[in-house]
């Protein structure tokens, strides 16, 4: 348990006039308790009240590892498969006087469970994901060190991949190599299933296939990250095999310029939408903005996607301790895609770029 | 798209007086459309109406692969990062007259998204997971063939593991080997992160650690499954390293007897709770029922956990084409756990056991 974080959360509940928050299996739960149960059909969740009290509901078959992680002092409600979770939820809501409260619901709770909860507790249910998101948005020194290390590992992996990738291997060979290299270099695992998108597959931002064979003249987009001490890295580089076409060269140059322009602009006090606009304007001037269909970036921490979002209309002001990606891209459907992504920290007012692997156009 | 399955779903909506169902990223969605997008903070979902019409909402960055999978004829609503999904949801709800309907919500939709949807569509939202679950509960011949093949592969993996496991290796070495063997033998991947629980870890039913080293005198519980052509396998065997203690022997014998008693009882027409009771009674007679803290089994198909649940109070009558696990266990906290699990099909009225690897006590 992280009592300091829970007490900060309770403070922010009070400020926002929210009675309690329900946190399901998610990075939020891990951030508050250290617990990492799977999100499945068996309900489990932590309730934190604005007075700082809290309790956890768990299915019986997670009881032992739950107590191992959070100790025996936390108030636990345990339910069994043959009865379902609504009985203990009702009991807990009486014990902690949840009826009638405004209750925020955070990540990791499914809609199916919420429908049951809404029938059991007569409360005013509101979205709570932003609540936890804001709590987690400013990283402390220890968190930043973990994020730096996770980025350093993944840079090193990208370096090795540049040596490893060659015509004739499949996308899935590269994916497998990424996992091996991450573990070898001290990561605890991957922060997400890596994207290895070659040839025309590279135009799909979240491509999840793996069977295409790398050709002698090709393009390989690598979007990958690892976890170190619970914290994520996330970087993208786009490599060429053989000489790129003129079109590919000019698109690459524009994406790189967009990446550099946004990163150069980052400092304490500017807004997320302004950073997004810096990248977007470069691609607009190059006539490529209609192929830039994603946000410029996303926050990162224990989760691969956190706040702040670097996106149009986000008036969030950048502050020291915020960490996010800058990843402008051009995706031309059926042709190819190029993306260049770094993780950036706002540190002592300025941008600290965590990814150091070169962004110059590399040809294998 | 699977028009036949969608039309069956529409029929069952009509029968149950439900106007529409919303299906998020999940095995349900894969079953109906073939789509396998990730479940993340970007809303995506399929609405099927009781008149058989349907539409799909997708974030822009999944558009290309969505159309590749479901073609260009399906009505699509596309939203962009800077605007969010509620605008297109509102438009769709007007186009398809969703206001005022009873709308079932199925798996893969988060509570956070539901809270937004409830504010945008003035409908009566109800749980829809059982709806899809029932549709998927009876497998056709092709589905059964895939399930048989997935089980045959995993049996073969267990056989190889029996040769592979030895003192000195870590739980994670075995986990890694499981993945390698599954791919080698033709599976497309794992159906879940395998559980390799050794020594006292074996008493935690969903143990997810991996660092313990196998000792000269030890117990290793292996719970593993793979995917073949979209369908899952799931089996558990518990091996001993060195001579087991008398207590371990007698517990093993009781768990095996419970497994065999339940499997022998399975036939068309009996209920799920009766099957559960067969296993539970054996362990009760052995004085071990307080250590049998889980249900006896769960359905399986494209998802690792489906209907029917083999659990107390479930009056569901077994029918041909139902497929589920039988996995009695004894978990003695701090000491050890034993579980023996097979997948069983109700076929031509009788039980067909898909897992053929021996259940006799094996000592490495």
PDB file of N, CA, C and O in Angstrom, chain B residues 231-255:
ATOM      1  N   UNK B 231      -9.321 -20.571 -31.357  1.00  0.00           N
ATOM      2  CA  UNK B 231      -9.954 -21.295 -30.238  1.00  0.00           C
ATOM      3  C   UNK B 231      -8.921 -21.724 -29.192  1.00  0.00           C
ATOM      4  O   UNK B 231      -7.777 -22.011 -29.528  1.00  0.00           O
ATOM      5  N   UNK B 232      -9.389 -21.778 -27.950  1.00  0.00           N
ATOM      6  CA  UNK B 232      -8.484 -21.935 -26.808  1.00  0.00           C
ATOM      7  C   UNK B 232      -8.382 -23.370 -26.297  1.00  0.00           C
ATOM      8  O   UNK B 232      -9.350 -24.137 -26.372  1.00  0.00           O
ATOM      9  N   UNK B 233      -7.254 -23.700 -25.738  1.00  0.00           N
ATOM     10  CA  UNK B 233      -7.150 -24.874 -24.869  1.00  0.00           C
ATOM     11  C   UNK B 233      -6.744 -24.403 -23.481  1.00  0.00           C
ATOM     12  O   UNK B 233      -6.328 -23.251 -23.304  1.00  0.00           O
ATOM     13  N   UNK B 234      -6.875 -25.288 -22.513  1.00  0.00           N
ATOM     14  CA  UNK B 234      -6.622 -24.938 -21.103  1.00  0.00           C
ATOM     15  C   UNK B 234      -6.520 -26.241 -20.324  1.00  0.00           C
ATOM     16  O   UNK B 234      -7.505 -26.986 -20.231  1.00  0.00           O
ATOM     17  N   UNK B 235      -5.362 -26.549 -19.821  1.00  0.00           N
ATOM     18  CA  UNK B 235      -5.206 -27.790 -19.065  1.00  0.00           C
ATOM     19  C   UNK B 235      -4.280 -27.556 -17.879  1.00  0.00           C
ATOM     20  O   UNK B 235      -3.456 -26.638 -17.903  1.00  0.00           O
ATOM     21  N   UNK B 236      -4.459 -28.346 -16.838  1.00  0.00           N
ATOM     22  CA  UNK B 236      -3.570 -28.267 -15.675  1.00  0.00           C
ATOM     23  C   UNK B 236      -3.098 -29.661 -15.303  1.00  0.00           C
ATOM     24  O   UNK B 236      -3.904 -30.607 -15.249  1.00  0.00           O
ATOM     25  N   UNK B 237      -1.806 -29.775 -15.058  1.00  0.00           N
ATOM     26  CA  UNK B 237      -1.245 -30.987 -14.482  1.00  0.00           C
ATOM     27  C   UNK B 237      -0.310 -30.555 -13.355  1.00  0.00           C
ATOM     28  O   UNK B 237       0.292 -29.484 -13.420  1.00  0.00           O
ATOM     29  N   UNK B 238      -0.217 -31.389 -12.330  1.00  0.00           N
ATOM     30  CA  UNK B 238       0.664 -31.088 -11.204  1.00  0.00           C
ATOM     31  C   UNK B 238       1.709 -32.196 -11.102  1.00  0.00           C
ATOM     32  O   UNK B 238       1.351 -33.364 -10.932  1.00  0.00           O
ATOM     33  N   UNK B 239       2.976 -31.820 -11.285  1.00  0.00           N
ATOM     34  CA  UNK B 239       4.070 -32.796 -11.262  1.00  0.00           C
ATOM     35  C   UNK B 239       4.813 -32.712  -9.924  1.00  0.00           C
ATOM     36  O   UNK B 239       4.869 -31.651  -9.297  1.00  0.00           O
ATOM     37  N   UNK B 240       5.423 -33.804  -9.558  1.00  0.00           N
ATOM     38  CA  UNK B 240       6.293 -33.815  -8.372  1.00  0.00           C
ATOM     39  C   UNK B 240       7.748 -33.966  -8.803  1.00  0.00           C
ATOM     40  O   UNK B 240       8.044 -34.644  -9.787  1.00  0.00           O
ATOM     41  N   UNK B 241       8.624 -33.310  -8.063  1.00  0.00           N
ATOM     42  CA  UNK B 241      10.058 -33.547  -8.251  1.00  0.00           C
ATOM     43  C   UNK B 241      10.500 -34.285  -6.987  1.00  0.00           C
ATOM     44  O   UNK B 241      10.299 -33.766  -5.879  1.00  0.00           O
ATOM     45  N   UNK B 242      11.058 -35.442  -7.155  1.00  0.00           N
ATOM     46  CA  UNK B 242      11.410 -36.251  -5.980  1.00  0.00           C
ATOM     47  C   UNK B 242      10.150 -36.833  -5.358  1.00  0.00           C
ATOM     48  O   UNK B 242       9.028 -36.490  -5.740  1.00  0.00           O
ATOM     49  N   UNK B 243      10.333 -37.689  -4.386  1.00  0.00           N
ATOM     50  CA  UNK B 243       9.217 -38.435  -3.794  1.00  0.00           C
ATOM     51  C   UNK B 243       8.253 -37.496  -3.049  1.00  0.00           C
ATOM     52  O   UNK B 243       8.671 -36.749  -2.159  1.00  0.00           O
ATOM     53  N   UNK B 244       6.975 -37.518  -3.386  1.00  0.00           N
ATOM     54  CA  UNK B 244       6.007 -36.682  -2.651  1.00  0.00           C
ATOM     55  C   UNK B 244       5.797 -37.189  -1.226  1.00  0.00           C
ATOM     56  O   UNK B 244       6.030 -38.368  -0.930  1.00  0.00           O
ATOM     57  N   UNK B 245       5.364 -36.289  -0.347  1.00  0.00           N
ATOM     58  CA  UNK B 245       5.045 -36.680   1.034  1.00  0.00           C
ATOM     59  C   UNK B 245       3.729 -37.461   1.042  1.00  0.00           C
ATOM     60  O   UNK B 245       2.981 -37.455   0.070  1.00  0.00           O
ATOM     61  N   UNK B 246       3.455 -38.104   2.176  1.00  0.00           N
ATOM     62  CA  UNK B 246       2.191 -38.856   2.297  1.00  0.00           C
ATOM     63  C   UNK B 246       0.999 -37.922   2.119  1.00  0.00           C
ATOM     64  O   UNK B 246       0.011 -38.263   1.481  1.00  0.00           O
ATOM     65  N   UNK B 247       1.107 -36.730   2.704  1.00  0.00           N
ATOM     66  CA  UNK B 247       0.000 -35.769   2.595  1.00  0.00           C
ATOM     67  C   UNK B 247      -0.229 -35.383   1.133  1.00  0.00           C
ATOM     68  O   UNK B 247      -1.366 -35.343   0.654  1.00  0.00           O
ATOM     69  N   UNK B 248       0.867 -35.103   0.427  1.00  0.00           N
ATOM     70  CA  UNK B 248       0.742 -34.740  -0.989  1.00  0.00           C
ATOM     71  C   UNK B 248       0.110 -35.879  -1.780  1.00  0.00           C
ATOM     72  O   UNK B 248      -0.760 -35.666  -2.626  1.00  0.00           O
ATOM     73  N   UNK B 249       0.544 -37.089  -1.484  1.00  0.00           N
ATOM     74  CA  UNK B 249      -0.003 -38.254  -2.194  1.00  0.00           C
ATOM     75  C   UNK B 249      -1.496 -38.378  -1.985  1.00  0.00           C
ATOM     76  O   UNK B 249      -2.264 -38.623  -2.917  1.00  0.00           O
ATOM     77  N   UNK B 250      -1.926 -38.217  -0.728  1.00  0.00           N
ATOM     78  CA  UNK B 250      -3.348 -38.436  -0.457  1.00  0.00           C
ATOM     79  C   UNK B 250      -4.183 -37.290  -1.027  1.00  0.00           C
ATOM     80  O   UNK B 250      -5.290 -37.507  -1.525  1.00  0.00           O
ATOM     81  N   UNK B 251      -3.642 -36.075  -1.007  1.00  0.00           N
ATOM     82  CA  UNK B 251      -4.375 -34.962  -1.625  1.00  0.00           C
ATOM     83  C   UNK B 251      -4.468 -35.176  -3.137  1.00  0.00           C
ATOM     84  O   UNK B 251      -5.523 -34.987  -3.742  1.00  0.00           O
ATOM     85  N   UNK B 252      -3.355 -35.598  -3.732  1.00  0.00           N
ATOM     86  CA  UNK B 252      -3.368 -35.844  -5.179  1.00  0.00           C
ATOM     87  C   UNK B 252      -4.439 -36.871  -5.536  1.00  0.00           C
ATOM     88  O   UNK B 252      -5.230 -36.687  -6.474  1.00  0.00           O
ATOM     89  N   UNK B 253      -4.471 -37.943  -4.768  1.00  0.00           N
ATOM     90  CA  UNK B 253      -5.445 -39.009  -5.039  1.00  0.00           C
ATOM     91  C   UNK B 253      -6.872 -38.470  -4.943  1.00  0.00           C
ATOM     92  O   UNK B 253      -7.737 -38.810  -5.764  1.00  0.00           O
ATOM     93  N   UNK B 254      -7.121 -37.603  -3.970  1.00  0.00           N
ATOM     94  CA  UNK B 254      -8.469 -37.061  -3.791  1.00  0.00           C
ATOM     95  C   UNK B 254      -8.846 -36.130  -4.946  1.00  0.00           C
ATOM     96  O   UNK B 254      -9.978 -36.174  -5.456  1.00  0.00           O
ATOM     97  N   UNK B 255      -7.905 -35.291  -5.374  1.00  0.00           N
ATOM     98  CA  UNK B 255      -8.193 -34.366  -6.479  1.00  0.00           C
ATOM     99  C   UNK B 255      -8.443 -35.152  -7.762  1.00  0.00           C
ATOM    100  O   UNK B 255      -9.368 -34.855  -8.528  1.00  0.00           O
TER     101      UNK B 255
END
